[in-house]
PDB file of C-alpha atoms in Angstrom:
ATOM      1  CA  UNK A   1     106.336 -67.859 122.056  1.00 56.00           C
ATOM      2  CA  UNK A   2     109.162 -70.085 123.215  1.00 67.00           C
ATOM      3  CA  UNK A   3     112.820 -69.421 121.457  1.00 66.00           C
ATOM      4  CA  UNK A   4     112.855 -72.497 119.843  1.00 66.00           C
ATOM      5  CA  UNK A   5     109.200 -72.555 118.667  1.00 62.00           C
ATOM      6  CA  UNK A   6     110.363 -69.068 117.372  1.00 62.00           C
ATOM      7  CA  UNK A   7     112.999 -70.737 115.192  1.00 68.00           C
ATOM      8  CA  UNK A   8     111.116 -73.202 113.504  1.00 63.00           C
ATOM      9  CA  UNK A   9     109.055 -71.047 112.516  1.00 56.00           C
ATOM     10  CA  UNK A  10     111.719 -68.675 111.409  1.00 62.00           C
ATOM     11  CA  UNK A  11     113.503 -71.672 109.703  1.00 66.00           C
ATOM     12  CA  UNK A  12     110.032 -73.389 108.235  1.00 66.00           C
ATOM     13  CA  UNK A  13     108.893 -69.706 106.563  1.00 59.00           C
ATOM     14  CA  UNK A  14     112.120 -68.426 105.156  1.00 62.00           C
ATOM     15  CA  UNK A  15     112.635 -70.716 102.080  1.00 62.00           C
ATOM     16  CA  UNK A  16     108.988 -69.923 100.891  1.00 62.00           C
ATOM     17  CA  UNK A  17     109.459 -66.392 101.476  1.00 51.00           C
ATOM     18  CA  UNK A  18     113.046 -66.610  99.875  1.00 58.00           C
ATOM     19  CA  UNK A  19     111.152 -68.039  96.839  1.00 55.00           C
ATOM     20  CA  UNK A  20     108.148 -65.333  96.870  1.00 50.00           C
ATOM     21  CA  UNK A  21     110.176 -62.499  97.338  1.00 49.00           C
ATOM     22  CA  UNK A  22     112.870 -64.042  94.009  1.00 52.00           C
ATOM     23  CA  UNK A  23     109.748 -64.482  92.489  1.00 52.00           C
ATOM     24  CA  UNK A  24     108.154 -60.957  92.416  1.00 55.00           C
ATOM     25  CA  UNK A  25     111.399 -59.288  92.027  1.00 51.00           C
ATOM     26  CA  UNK A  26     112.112 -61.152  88.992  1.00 54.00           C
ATOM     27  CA  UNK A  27     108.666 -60.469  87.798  1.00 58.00           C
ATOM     28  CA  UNK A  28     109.240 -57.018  88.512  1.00 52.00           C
ATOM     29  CA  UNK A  29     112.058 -56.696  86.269  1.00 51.00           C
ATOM     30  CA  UNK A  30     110.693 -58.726  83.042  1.00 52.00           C
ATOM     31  CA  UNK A  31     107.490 -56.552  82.994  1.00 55.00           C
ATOM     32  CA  UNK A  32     109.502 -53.054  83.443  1.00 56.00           C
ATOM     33  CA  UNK A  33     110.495 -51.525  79.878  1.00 57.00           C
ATOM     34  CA  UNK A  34     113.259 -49.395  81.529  1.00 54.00           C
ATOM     35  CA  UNK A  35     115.460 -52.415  81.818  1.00 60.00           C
ATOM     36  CA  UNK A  36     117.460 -53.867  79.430  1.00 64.00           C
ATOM     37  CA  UNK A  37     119.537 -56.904  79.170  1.00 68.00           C
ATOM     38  CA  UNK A  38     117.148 -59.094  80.115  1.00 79.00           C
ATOM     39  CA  UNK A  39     116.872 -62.749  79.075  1.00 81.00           C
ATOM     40  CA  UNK A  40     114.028 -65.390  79.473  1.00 83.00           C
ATOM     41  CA  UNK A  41     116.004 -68.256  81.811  1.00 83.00           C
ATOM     42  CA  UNK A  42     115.635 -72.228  80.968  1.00 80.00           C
ATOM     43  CA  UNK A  43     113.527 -72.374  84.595  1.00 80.00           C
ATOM     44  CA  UNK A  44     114.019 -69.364  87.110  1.00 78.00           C
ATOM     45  CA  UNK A  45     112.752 -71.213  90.207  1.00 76.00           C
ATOM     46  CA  UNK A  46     114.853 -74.301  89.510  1.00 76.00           C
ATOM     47  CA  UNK A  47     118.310 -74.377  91.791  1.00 77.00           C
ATOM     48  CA  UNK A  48     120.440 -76.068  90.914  1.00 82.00           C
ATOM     49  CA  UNK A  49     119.427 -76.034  87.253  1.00 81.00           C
ATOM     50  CA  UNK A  50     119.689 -79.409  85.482  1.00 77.00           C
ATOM     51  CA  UNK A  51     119.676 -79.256  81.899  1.00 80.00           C
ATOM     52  CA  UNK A  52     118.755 -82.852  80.130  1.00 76.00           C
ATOM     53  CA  UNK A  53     121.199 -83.879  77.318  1.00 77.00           C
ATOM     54  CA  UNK A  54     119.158 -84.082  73.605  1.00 73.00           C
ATOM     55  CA  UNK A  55     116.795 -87.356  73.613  1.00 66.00           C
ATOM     56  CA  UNK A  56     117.141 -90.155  71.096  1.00 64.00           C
ATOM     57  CA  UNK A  57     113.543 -90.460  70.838  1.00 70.00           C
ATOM     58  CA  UNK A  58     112.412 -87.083  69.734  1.00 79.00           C
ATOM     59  CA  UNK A  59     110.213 -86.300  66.901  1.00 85.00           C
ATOM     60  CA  UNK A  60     110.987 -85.266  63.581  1.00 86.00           C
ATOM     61  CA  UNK A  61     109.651 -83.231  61.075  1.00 86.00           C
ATOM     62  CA  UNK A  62     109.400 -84.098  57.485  1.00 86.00           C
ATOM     63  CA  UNK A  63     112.606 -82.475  56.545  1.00 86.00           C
ATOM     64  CA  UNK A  64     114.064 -85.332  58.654  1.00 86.00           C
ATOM     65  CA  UNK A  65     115.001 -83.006  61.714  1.00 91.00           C
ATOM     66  CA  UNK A  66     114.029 -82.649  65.303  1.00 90.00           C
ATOM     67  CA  UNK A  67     110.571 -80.960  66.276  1.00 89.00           C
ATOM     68  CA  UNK A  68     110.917 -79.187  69.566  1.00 89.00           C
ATOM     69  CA  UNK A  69     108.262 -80.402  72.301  1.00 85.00           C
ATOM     70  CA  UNK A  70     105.145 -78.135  72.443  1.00 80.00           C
ATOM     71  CA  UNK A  71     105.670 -75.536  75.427  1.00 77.00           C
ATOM     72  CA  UNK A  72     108.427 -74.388  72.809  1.00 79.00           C
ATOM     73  CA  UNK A  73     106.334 -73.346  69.543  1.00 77.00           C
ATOM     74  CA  UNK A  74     103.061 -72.516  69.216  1.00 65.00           C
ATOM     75  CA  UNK A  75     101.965 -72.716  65.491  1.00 66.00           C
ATOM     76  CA  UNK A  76     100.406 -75.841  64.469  1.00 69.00           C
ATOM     77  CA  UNK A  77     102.424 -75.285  60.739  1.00 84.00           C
ATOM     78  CA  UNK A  78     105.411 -75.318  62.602  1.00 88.00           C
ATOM     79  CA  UNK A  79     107.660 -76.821  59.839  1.00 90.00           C
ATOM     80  CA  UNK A  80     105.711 -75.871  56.768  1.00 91.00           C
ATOM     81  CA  UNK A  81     105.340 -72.137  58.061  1.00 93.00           C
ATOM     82  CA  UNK A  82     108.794 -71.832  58.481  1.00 95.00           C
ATOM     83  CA  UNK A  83     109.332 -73.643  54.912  1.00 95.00           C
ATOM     84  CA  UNK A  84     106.788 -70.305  53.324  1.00 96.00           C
ATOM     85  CA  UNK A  85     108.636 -67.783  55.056  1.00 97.00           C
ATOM     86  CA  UNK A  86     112.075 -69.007  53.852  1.00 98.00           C
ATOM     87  CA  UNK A  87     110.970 -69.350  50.337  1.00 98.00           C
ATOM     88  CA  UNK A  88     109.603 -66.287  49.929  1.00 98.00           C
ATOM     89  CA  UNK A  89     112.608 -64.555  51.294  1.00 98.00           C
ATOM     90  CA  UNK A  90     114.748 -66.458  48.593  1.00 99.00           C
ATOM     91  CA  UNK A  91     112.352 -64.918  46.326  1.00 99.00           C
ATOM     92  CA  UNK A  92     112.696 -61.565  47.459  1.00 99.00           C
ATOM     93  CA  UNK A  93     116.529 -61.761  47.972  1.00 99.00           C
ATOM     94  CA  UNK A  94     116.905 -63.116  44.495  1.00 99.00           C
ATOM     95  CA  UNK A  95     114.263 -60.393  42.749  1.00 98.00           C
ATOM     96  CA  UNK A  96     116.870 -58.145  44.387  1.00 98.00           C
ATOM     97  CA  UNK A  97     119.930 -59.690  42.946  1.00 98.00           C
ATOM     98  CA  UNK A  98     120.839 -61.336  45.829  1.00 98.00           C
ATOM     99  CA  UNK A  99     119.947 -64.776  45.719  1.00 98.00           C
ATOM    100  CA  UNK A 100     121.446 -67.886  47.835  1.00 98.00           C
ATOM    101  CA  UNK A 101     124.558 -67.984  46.012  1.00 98.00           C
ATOM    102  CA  UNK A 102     125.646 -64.483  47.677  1.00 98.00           C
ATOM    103  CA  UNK A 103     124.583 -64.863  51.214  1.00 99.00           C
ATOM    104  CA  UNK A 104     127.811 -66.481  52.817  1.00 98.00           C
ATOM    105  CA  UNK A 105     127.297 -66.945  56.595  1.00 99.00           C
ATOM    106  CA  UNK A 106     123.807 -66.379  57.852  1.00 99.00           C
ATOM    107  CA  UNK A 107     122.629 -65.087  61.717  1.00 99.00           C
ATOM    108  CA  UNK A 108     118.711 -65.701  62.622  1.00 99.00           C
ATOM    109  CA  UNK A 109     118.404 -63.117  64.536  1.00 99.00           C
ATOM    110  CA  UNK A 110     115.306 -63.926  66.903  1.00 97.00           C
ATOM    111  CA  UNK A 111     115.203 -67.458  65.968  1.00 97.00           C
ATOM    112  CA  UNK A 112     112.896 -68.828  68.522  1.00 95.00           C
ATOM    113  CA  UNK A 113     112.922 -72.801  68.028  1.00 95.00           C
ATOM    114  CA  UNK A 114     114.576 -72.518  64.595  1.00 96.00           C
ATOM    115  CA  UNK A 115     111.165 -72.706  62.717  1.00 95.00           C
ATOM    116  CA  UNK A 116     112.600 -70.270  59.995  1.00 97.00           C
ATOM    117  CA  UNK A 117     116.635 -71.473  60.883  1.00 98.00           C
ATOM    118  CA  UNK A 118     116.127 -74.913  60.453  1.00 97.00           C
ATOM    119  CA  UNK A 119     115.404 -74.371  56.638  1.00 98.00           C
ATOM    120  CA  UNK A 120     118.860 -72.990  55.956  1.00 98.00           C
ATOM    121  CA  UNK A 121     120.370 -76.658  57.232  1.00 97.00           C
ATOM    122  CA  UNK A 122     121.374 -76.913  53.259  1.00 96.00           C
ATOM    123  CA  UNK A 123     123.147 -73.555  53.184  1.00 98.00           C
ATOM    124  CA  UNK A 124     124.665 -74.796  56.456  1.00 97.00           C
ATOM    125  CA  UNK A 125     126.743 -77.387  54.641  1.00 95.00           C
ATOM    126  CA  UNK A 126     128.867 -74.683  53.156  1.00 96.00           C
ATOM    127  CA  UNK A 127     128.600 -71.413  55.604  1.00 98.00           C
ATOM    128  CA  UNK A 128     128.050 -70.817  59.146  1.00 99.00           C
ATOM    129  CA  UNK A 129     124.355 -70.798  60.057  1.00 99.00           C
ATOM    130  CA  UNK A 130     123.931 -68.944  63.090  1.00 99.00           C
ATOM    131  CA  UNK A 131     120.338 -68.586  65.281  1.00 99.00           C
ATOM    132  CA  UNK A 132     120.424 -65.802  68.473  1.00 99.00           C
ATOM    133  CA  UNK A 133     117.218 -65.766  70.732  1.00 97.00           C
ATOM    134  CA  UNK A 134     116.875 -64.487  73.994  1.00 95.00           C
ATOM    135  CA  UNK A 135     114.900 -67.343  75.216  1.00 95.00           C
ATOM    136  CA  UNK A 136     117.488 -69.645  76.466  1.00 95.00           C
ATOM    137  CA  UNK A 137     115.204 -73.203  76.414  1.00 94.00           C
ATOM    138  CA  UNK A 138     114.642 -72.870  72.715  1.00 95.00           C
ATOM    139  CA  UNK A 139     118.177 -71.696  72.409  1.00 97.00           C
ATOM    140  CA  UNK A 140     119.149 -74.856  75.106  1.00 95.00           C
ATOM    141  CA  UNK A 141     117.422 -77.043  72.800  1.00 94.00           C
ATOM    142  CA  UNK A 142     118.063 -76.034  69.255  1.00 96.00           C
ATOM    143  CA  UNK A 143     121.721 -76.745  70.758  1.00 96.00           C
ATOM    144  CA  UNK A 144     121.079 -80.063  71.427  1.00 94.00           C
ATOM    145  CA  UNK A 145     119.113 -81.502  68.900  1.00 94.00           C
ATOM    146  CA  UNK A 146     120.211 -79.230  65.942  1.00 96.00           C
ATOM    147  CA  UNK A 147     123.916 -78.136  66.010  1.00 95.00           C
ATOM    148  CA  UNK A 148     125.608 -79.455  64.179  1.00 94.00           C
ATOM    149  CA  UNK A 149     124.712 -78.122  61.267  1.00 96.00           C
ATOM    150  CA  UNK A 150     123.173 -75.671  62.498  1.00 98.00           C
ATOM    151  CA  UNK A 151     124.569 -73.222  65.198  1.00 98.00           C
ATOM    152  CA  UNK A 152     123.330 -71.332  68.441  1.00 98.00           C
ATOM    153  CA  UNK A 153     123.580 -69.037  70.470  1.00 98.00           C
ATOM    154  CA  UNK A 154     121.583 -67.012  73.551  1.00 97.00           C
ATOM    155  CA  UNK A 155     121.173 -63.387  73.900  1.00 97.00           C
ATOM    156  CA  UNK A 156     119.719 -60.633  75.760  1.00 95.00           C
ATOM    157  CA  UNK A 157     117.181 -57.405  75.024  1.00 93.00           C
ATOM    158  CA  UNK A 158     120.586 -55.353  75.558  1.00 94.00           C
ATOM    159  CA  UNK A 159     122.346 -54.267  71.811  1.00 96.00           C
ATOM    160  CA  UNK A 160     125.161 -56.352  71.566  1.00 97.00           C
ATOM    161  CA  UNK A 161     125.900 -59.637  69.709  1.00 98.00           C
ATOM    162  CA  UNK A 162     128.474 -62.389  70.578  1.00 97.00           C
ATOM    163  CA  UNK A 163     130.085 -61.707  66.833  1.00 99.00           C
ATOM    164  CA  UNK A 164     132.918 -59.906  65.350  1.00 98.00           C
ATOM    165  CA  UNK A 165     132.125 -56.844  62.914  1.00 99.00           C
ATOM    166  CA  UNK A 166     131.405 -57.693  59.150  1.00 99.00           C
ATOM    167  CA  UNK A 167     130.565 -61.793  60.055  1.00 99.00           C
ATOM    168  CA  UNK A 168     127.255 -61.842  58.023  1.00 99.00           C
ATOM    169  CA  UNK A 169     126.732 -62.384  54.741  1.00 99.00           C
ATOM    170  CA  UNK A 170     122.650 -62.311  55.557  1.00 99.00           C
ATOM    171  CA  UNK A 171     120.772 -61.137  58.748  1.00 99.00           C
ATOM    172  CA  UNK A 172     117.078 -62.123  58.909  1.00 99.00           C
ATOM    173  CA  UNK A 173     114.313 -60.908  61.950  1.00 99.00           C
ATOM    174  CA  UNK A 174     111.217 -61.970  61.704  1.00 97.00           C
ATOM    175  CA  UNK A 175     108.681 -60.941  63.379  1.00 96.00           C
ATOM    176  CA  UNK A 176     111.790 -59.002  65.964  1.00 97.00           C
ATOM    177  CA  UNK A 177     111.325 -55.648  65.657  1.00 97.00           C
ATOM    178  CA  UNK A 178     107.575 -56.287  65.741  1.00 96.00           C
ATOM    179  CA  UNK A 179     108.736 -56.023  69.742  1.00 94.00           C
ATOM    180  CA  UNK A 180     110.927 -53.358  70.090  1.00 94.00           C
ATOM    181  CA  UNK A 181     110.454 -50.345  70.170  1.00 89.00           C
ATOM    182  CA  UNK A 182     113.292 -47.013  72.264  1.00 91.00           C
ATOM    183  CA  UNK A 183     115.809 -49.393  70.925  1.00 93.00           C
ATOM    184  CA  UNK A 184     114.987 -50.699  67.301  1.00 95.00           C
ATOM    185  CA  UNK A 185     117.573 -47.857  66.051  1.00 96.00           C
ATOM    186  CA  UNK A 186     120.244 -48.996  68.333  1.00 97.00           C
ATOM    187  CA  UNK A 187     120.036 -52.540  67.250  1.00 98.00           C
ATOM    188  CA  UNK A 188     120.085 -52.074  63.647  1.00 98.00           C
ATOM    189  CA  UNK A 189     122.730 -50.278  64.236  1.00 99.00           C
ATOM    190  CA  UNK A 190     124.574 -53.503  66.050  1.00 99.00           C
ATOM    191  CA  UNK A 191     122.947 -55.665  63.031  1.00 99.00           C
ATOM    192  CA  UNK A 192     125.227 -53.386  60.776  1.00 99.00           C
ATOM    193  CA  UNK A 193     128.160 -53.890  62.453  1.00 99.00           C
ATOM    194  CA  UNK A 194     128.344 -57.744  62.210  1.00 99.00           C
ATOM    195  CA  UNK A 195     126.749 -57.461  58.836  1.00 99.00           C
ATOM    196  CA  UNK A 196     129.763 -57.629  56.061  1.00 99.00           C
ATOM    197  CA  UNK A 197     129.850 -54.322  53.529  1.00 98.00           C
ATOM    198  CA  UNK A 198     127.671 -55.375  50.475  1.00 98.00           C
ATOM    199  CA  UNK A 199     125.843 -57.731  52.955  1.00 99.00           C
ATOM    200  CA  UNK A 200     122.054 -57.981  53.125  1.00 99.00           C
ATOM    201  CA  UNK A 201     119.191 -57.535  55.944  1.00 99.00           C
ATOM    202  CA  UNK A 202     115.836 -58.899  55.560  1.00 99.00           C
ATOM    203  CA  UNK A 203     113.611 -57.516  58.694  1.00 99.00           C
ATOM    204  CA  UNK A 204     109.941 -57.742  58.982  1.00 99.00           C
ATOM    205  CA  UNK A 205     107.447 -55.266  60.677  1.00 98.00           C
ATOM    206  CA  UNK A 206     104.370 -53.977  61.214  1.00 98.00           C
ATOM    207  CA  UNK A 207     103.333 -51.025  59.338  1.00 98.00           C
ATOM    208  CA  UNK A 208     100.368 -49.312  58.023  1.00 97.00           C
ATOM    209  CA  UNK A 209      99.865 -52.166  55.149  1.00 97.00           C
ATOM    210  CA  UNK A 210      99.627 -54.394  57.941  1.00 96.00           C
ATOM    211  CA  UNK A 211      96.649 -53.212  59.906  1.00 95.00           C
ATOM    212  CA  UNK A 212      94.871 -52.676  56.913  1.00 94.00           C
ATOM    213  CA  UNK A 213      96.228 -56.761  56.150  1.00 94.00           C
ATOM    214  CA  UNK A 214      94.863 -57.079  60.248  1.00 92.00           C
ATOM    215  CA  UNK A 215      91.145 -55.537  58.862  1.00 89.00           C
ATOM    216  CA  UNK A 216      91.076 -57.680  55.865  1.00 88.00           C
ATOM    217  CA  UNK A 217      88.772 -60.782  56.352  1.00 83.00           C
ATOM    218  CA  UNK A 218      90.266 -63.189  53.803  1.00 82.00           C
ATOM    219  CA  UNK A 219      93.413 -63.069  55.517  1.00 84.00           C
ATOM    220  CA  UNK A 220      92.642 -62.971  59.095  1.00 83.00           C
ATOM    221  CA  UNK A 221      90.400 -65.453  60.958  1.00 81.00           C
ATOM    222  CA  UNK A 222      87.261 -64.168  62.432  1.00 77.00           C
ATOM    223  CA  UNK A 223      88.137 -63.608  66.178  1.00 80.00           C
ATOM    224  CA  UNK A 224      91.898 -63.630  65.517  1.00 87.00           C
ATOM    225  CA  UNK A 225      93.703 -61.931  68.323  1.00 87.00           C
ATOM    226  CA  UNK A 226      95.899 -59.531  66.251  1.00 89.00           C
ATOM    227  CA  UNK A 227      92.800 -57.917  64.784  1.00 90.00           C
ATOM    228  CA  UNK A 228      90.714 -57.833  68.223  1.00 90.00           C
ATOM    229  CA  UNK A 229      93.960 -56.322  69.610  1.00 91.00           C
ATOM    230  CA  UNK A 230      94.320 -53.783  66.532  1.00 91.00           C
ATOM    231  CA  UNK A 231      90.554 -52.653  66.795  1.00 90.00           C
ATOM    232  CA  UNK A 232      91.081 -51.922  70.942  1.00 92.00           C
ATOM    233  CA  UNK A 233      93.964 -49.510  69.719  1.00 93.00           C
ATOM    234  CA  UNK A 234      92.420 -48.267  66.452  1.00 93.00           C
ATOM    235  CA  UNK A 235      92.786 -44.934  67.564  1.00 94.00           C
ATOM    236  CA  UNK A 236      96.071 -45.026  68.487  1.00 94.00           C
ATOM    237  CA  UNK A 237      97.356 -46.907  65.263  1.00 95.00           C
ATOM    238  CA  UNK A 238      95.072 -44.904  63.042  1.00 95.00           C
ATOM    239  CA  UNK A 239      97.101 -41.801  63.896  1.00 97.00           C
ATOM    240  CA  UNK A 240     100.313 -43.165  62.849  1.00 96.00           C
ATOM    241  CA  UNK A 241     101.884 -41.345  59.989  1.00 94.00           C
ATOM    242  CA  UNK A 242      99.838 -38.053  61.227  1.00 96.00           C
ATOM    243  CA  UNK A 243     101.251 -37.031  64.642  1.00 96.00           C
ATOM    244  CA  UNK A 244     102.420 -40.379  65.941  1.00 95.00           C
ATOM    245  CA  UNK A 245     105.814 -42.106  64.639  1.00 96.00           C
ATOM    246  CA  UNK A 246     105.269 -45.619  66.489  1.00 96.00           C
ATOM    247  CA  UNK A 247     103.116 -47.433  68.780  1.00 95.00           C
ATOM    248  CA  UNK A 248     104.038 -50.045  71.452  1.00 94.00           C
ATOM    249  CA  UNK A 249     100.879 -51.641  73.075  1.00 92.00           C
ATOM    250  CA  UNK A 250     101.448 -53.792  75.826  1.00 85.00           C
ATOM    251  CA  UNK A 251     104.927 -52.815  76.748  1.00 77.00           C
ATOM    252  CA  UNK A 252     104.928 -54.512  80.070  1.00 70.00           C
ATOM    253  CA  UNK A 253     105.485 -58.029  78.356  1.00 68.00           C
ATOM    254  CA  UNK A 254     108.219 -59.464  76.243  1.00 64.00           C
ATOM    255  CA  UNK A 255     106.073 -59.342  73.387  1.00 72.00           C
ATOM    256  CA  UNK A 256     105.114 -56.119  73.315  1.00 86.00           C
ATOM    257  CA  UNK A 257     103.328 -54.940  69.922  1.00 94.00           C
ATOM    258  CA  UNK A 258     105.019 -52.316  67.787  1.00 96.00           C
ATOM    259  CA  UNK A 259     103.078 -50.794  64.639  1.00 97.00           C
ATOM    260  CA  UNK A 260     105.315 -48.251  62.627  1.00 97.00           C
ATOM    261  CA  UNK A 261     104.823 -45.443  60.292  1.00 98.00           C
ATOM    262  CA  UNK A 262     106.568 -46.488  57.333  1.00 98.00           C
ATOM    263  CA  UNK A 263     107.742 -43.132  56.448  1.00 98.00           C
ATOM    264  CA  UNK A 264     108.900 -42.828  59.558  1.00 97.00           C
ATOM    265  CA  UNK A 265     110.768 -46.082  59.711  1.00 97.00           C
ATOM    266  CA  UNK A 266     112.674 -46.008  56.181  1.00 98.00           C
ATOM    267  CA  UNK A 267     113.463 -42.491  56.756  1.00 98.00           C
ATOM    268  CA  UNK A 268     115.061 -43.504  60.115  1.00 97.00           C
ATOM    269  CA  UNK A 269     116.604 -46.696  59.033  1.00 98.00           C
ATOM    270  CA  UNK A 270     118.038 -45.358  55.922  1.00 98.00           C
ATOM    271  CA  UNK A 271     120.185 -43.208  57.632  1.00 98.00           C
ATOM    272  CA  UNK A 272     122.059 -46.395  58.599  1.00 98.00           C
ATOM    273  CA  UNK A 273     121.007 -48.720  56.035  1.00 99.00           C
ATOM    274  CA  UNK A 274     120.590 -48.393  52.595  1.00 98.00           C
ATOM    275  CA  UNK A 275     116.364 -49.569  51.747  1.00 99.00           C
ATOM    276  CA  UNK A 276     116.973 -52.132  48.796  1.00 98.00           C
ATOM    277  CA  UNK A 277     112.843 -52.847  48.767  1.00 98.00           C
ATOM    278  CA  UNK A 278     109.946 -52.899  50.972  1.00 99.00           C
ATOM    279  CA  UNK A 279     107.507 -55.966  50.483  1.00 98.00           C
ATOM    280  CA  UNK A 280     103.877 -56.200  52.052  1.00 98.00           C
ATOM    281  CA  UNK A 281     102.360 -59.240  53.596  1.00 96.00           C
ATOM    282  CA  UNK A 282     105.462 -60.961  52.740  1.00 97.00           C
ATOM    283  CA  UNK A 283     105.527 -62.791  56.794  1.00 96.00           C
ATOM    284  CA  UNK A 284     102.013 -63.440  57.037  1.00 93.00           C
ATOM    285  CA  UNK A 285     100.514 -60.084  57.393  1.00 95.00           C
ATOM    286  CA  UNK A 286     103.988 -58.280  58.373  1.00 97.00           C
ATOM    287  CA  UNK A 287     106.206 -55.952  55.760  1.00 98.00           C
ATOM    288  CA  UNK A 288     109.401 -57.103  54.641  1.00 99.00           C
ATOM    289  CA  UNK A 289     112.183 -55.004  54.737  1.00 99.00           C
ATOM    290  CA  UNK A 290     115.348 -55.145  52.492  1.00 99.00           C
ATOM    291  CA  UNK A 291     118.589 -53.395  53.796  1.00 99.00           C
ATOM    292  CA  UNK A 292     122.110 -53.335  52.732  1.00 99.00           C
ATOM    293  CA  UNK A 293     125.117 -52.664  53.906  1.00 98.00           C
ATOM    294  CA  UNK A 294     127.170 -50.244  51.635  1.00 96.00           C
ATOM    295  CA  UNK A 295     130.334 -51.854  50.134  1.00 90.00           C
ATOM    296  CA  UNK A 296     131.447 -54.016  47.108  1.00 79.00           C
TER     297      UNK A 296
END
């Protein structure tokens, strides 16, 4: 082959296999569980990366505020489901003497698209309302079409936090530590430190009470995928709180399922933590767990 045939073909196949080779690599490292600090970019093929300023036009919800486009949320309920969830954790905050009045500044910590944030826009005329997420086009646009009042921020799978010890009056996760699983110790322990002494955590999981919520008919759908995917491991989950502490199905994906023994899991946390209450089916079909920091 001629030398200059030879570099046009060099020249034509070395973007594409510039792209590929980006491509797998990055796949590589989202689906490997021995790597941490990892965060879910706005586009990774796009270079440069243009990020579009917040549109006049957008949607909004009942509550008056900005719905984010589809690709970003996936429940139908988007606004009243997050409405539920925040109501019944005023409920359970308040049944446990610490009710709205207490909370001071709050972090979401996992907040997706703000469905569950954008219900503390009230609080956020008072206190700093903060929402964390590792994926960084939900955090991109809850910047720009919901801060102010509300703020953001992005993150990564590595423990650490952008925020100085004791900031948080209130740190909610739900439907977090569903997904994590070597490191769910480590990051309470990070959730401590920016959580003020006498300060309150409300994290939900999946425990025991919630496969048996998983086999219950008149709360899950026939077909649902939670309960098809909780019958394919029923061997596996039916042996926590015997001779297995936790289970993480699937733990090649960013979603990875994690179903705790509950012994296991207030045991462990209340080492660092104390356990205020534990409250079943309280997010959908997950546990609800109270924590607080010791101090006035």
């Amino acid at each position: 082959m001629p030398r200059r045939l030879r570099r046009a073909v060099r020249e034509r196949v070395r973007g594409p296999l510039r792209s590929l080779t980006r491509h797998e690599v990055a796949e590589a490292v989202r689906r490997s569980p021995a790597l941490v600090a990892k965060v879910l970019p706005i586009d990774p093929e796009a270079d440069p990366l243009v990020v579009a300023s917040a549109s006049e036009t957008v949607e909004t919800g009942p509550d008056g505020l900005a719905l984010p486009p589809p690709e970003l949320f996936e429940l139908d309920d988007y606004v009243a489901s997050g409405e539920r969830h925040f109501d019944t954790l005023t409920d359970i905050l308040t049944r446990a003497g610490y009710g709205p009045e207490r909370w001071g500044d709050v972090l979401d910590f996992g907040c997706g698209s703000a469905r569950l944030t954008r219900h503390f826009v009230g609080h956020a005329r008072e206190h700093e309302v903060w929402g964390v997420d590792i994926n960084a086009a939900s955090i991109a646009w809850c910047e720009g079409h919901l801060s102010p009042p509300l703020r953001f921020a992005p993150c990564s799978t590595y423990p650490h936090l952008p925020f100085a010890d004791d900031s948080f009056g209130l740190v909610i996760a739900g439907s977090v530590f569903t997904h994590i699983s070597e490191l769910s110790t480590t990051w309470l322990l990070e959730l401590r430190r920016i959580t003020r002494p006498g300060g309150h955590l409300y994290l939900t999981v999946q425990d025991q009470a919630c496969i048996e919520a998983l086999d219950d008919d008149d709360l899950m759908p026939p077909g649902h995928w939670m309960a098809a995917m909780a019958d394919r491991h029923r061997s596996l989950l039916d042996r926590l709180g015997r001779d297995v502490s936790y289970v993480s199905i699937d733990r090649s994906n960013k979603d990875a399922m994690v179903f705790h023994d509950r012994a296991y899991l207030l045991e462990t946390w209340g080492r660092v933590l104390e356990v205020v209450d534990v409250v079943d089916r309280a997010y959908n079909v997950q546990t609800a767990v109270v924590l607080r920091k010791p101090g006035p």
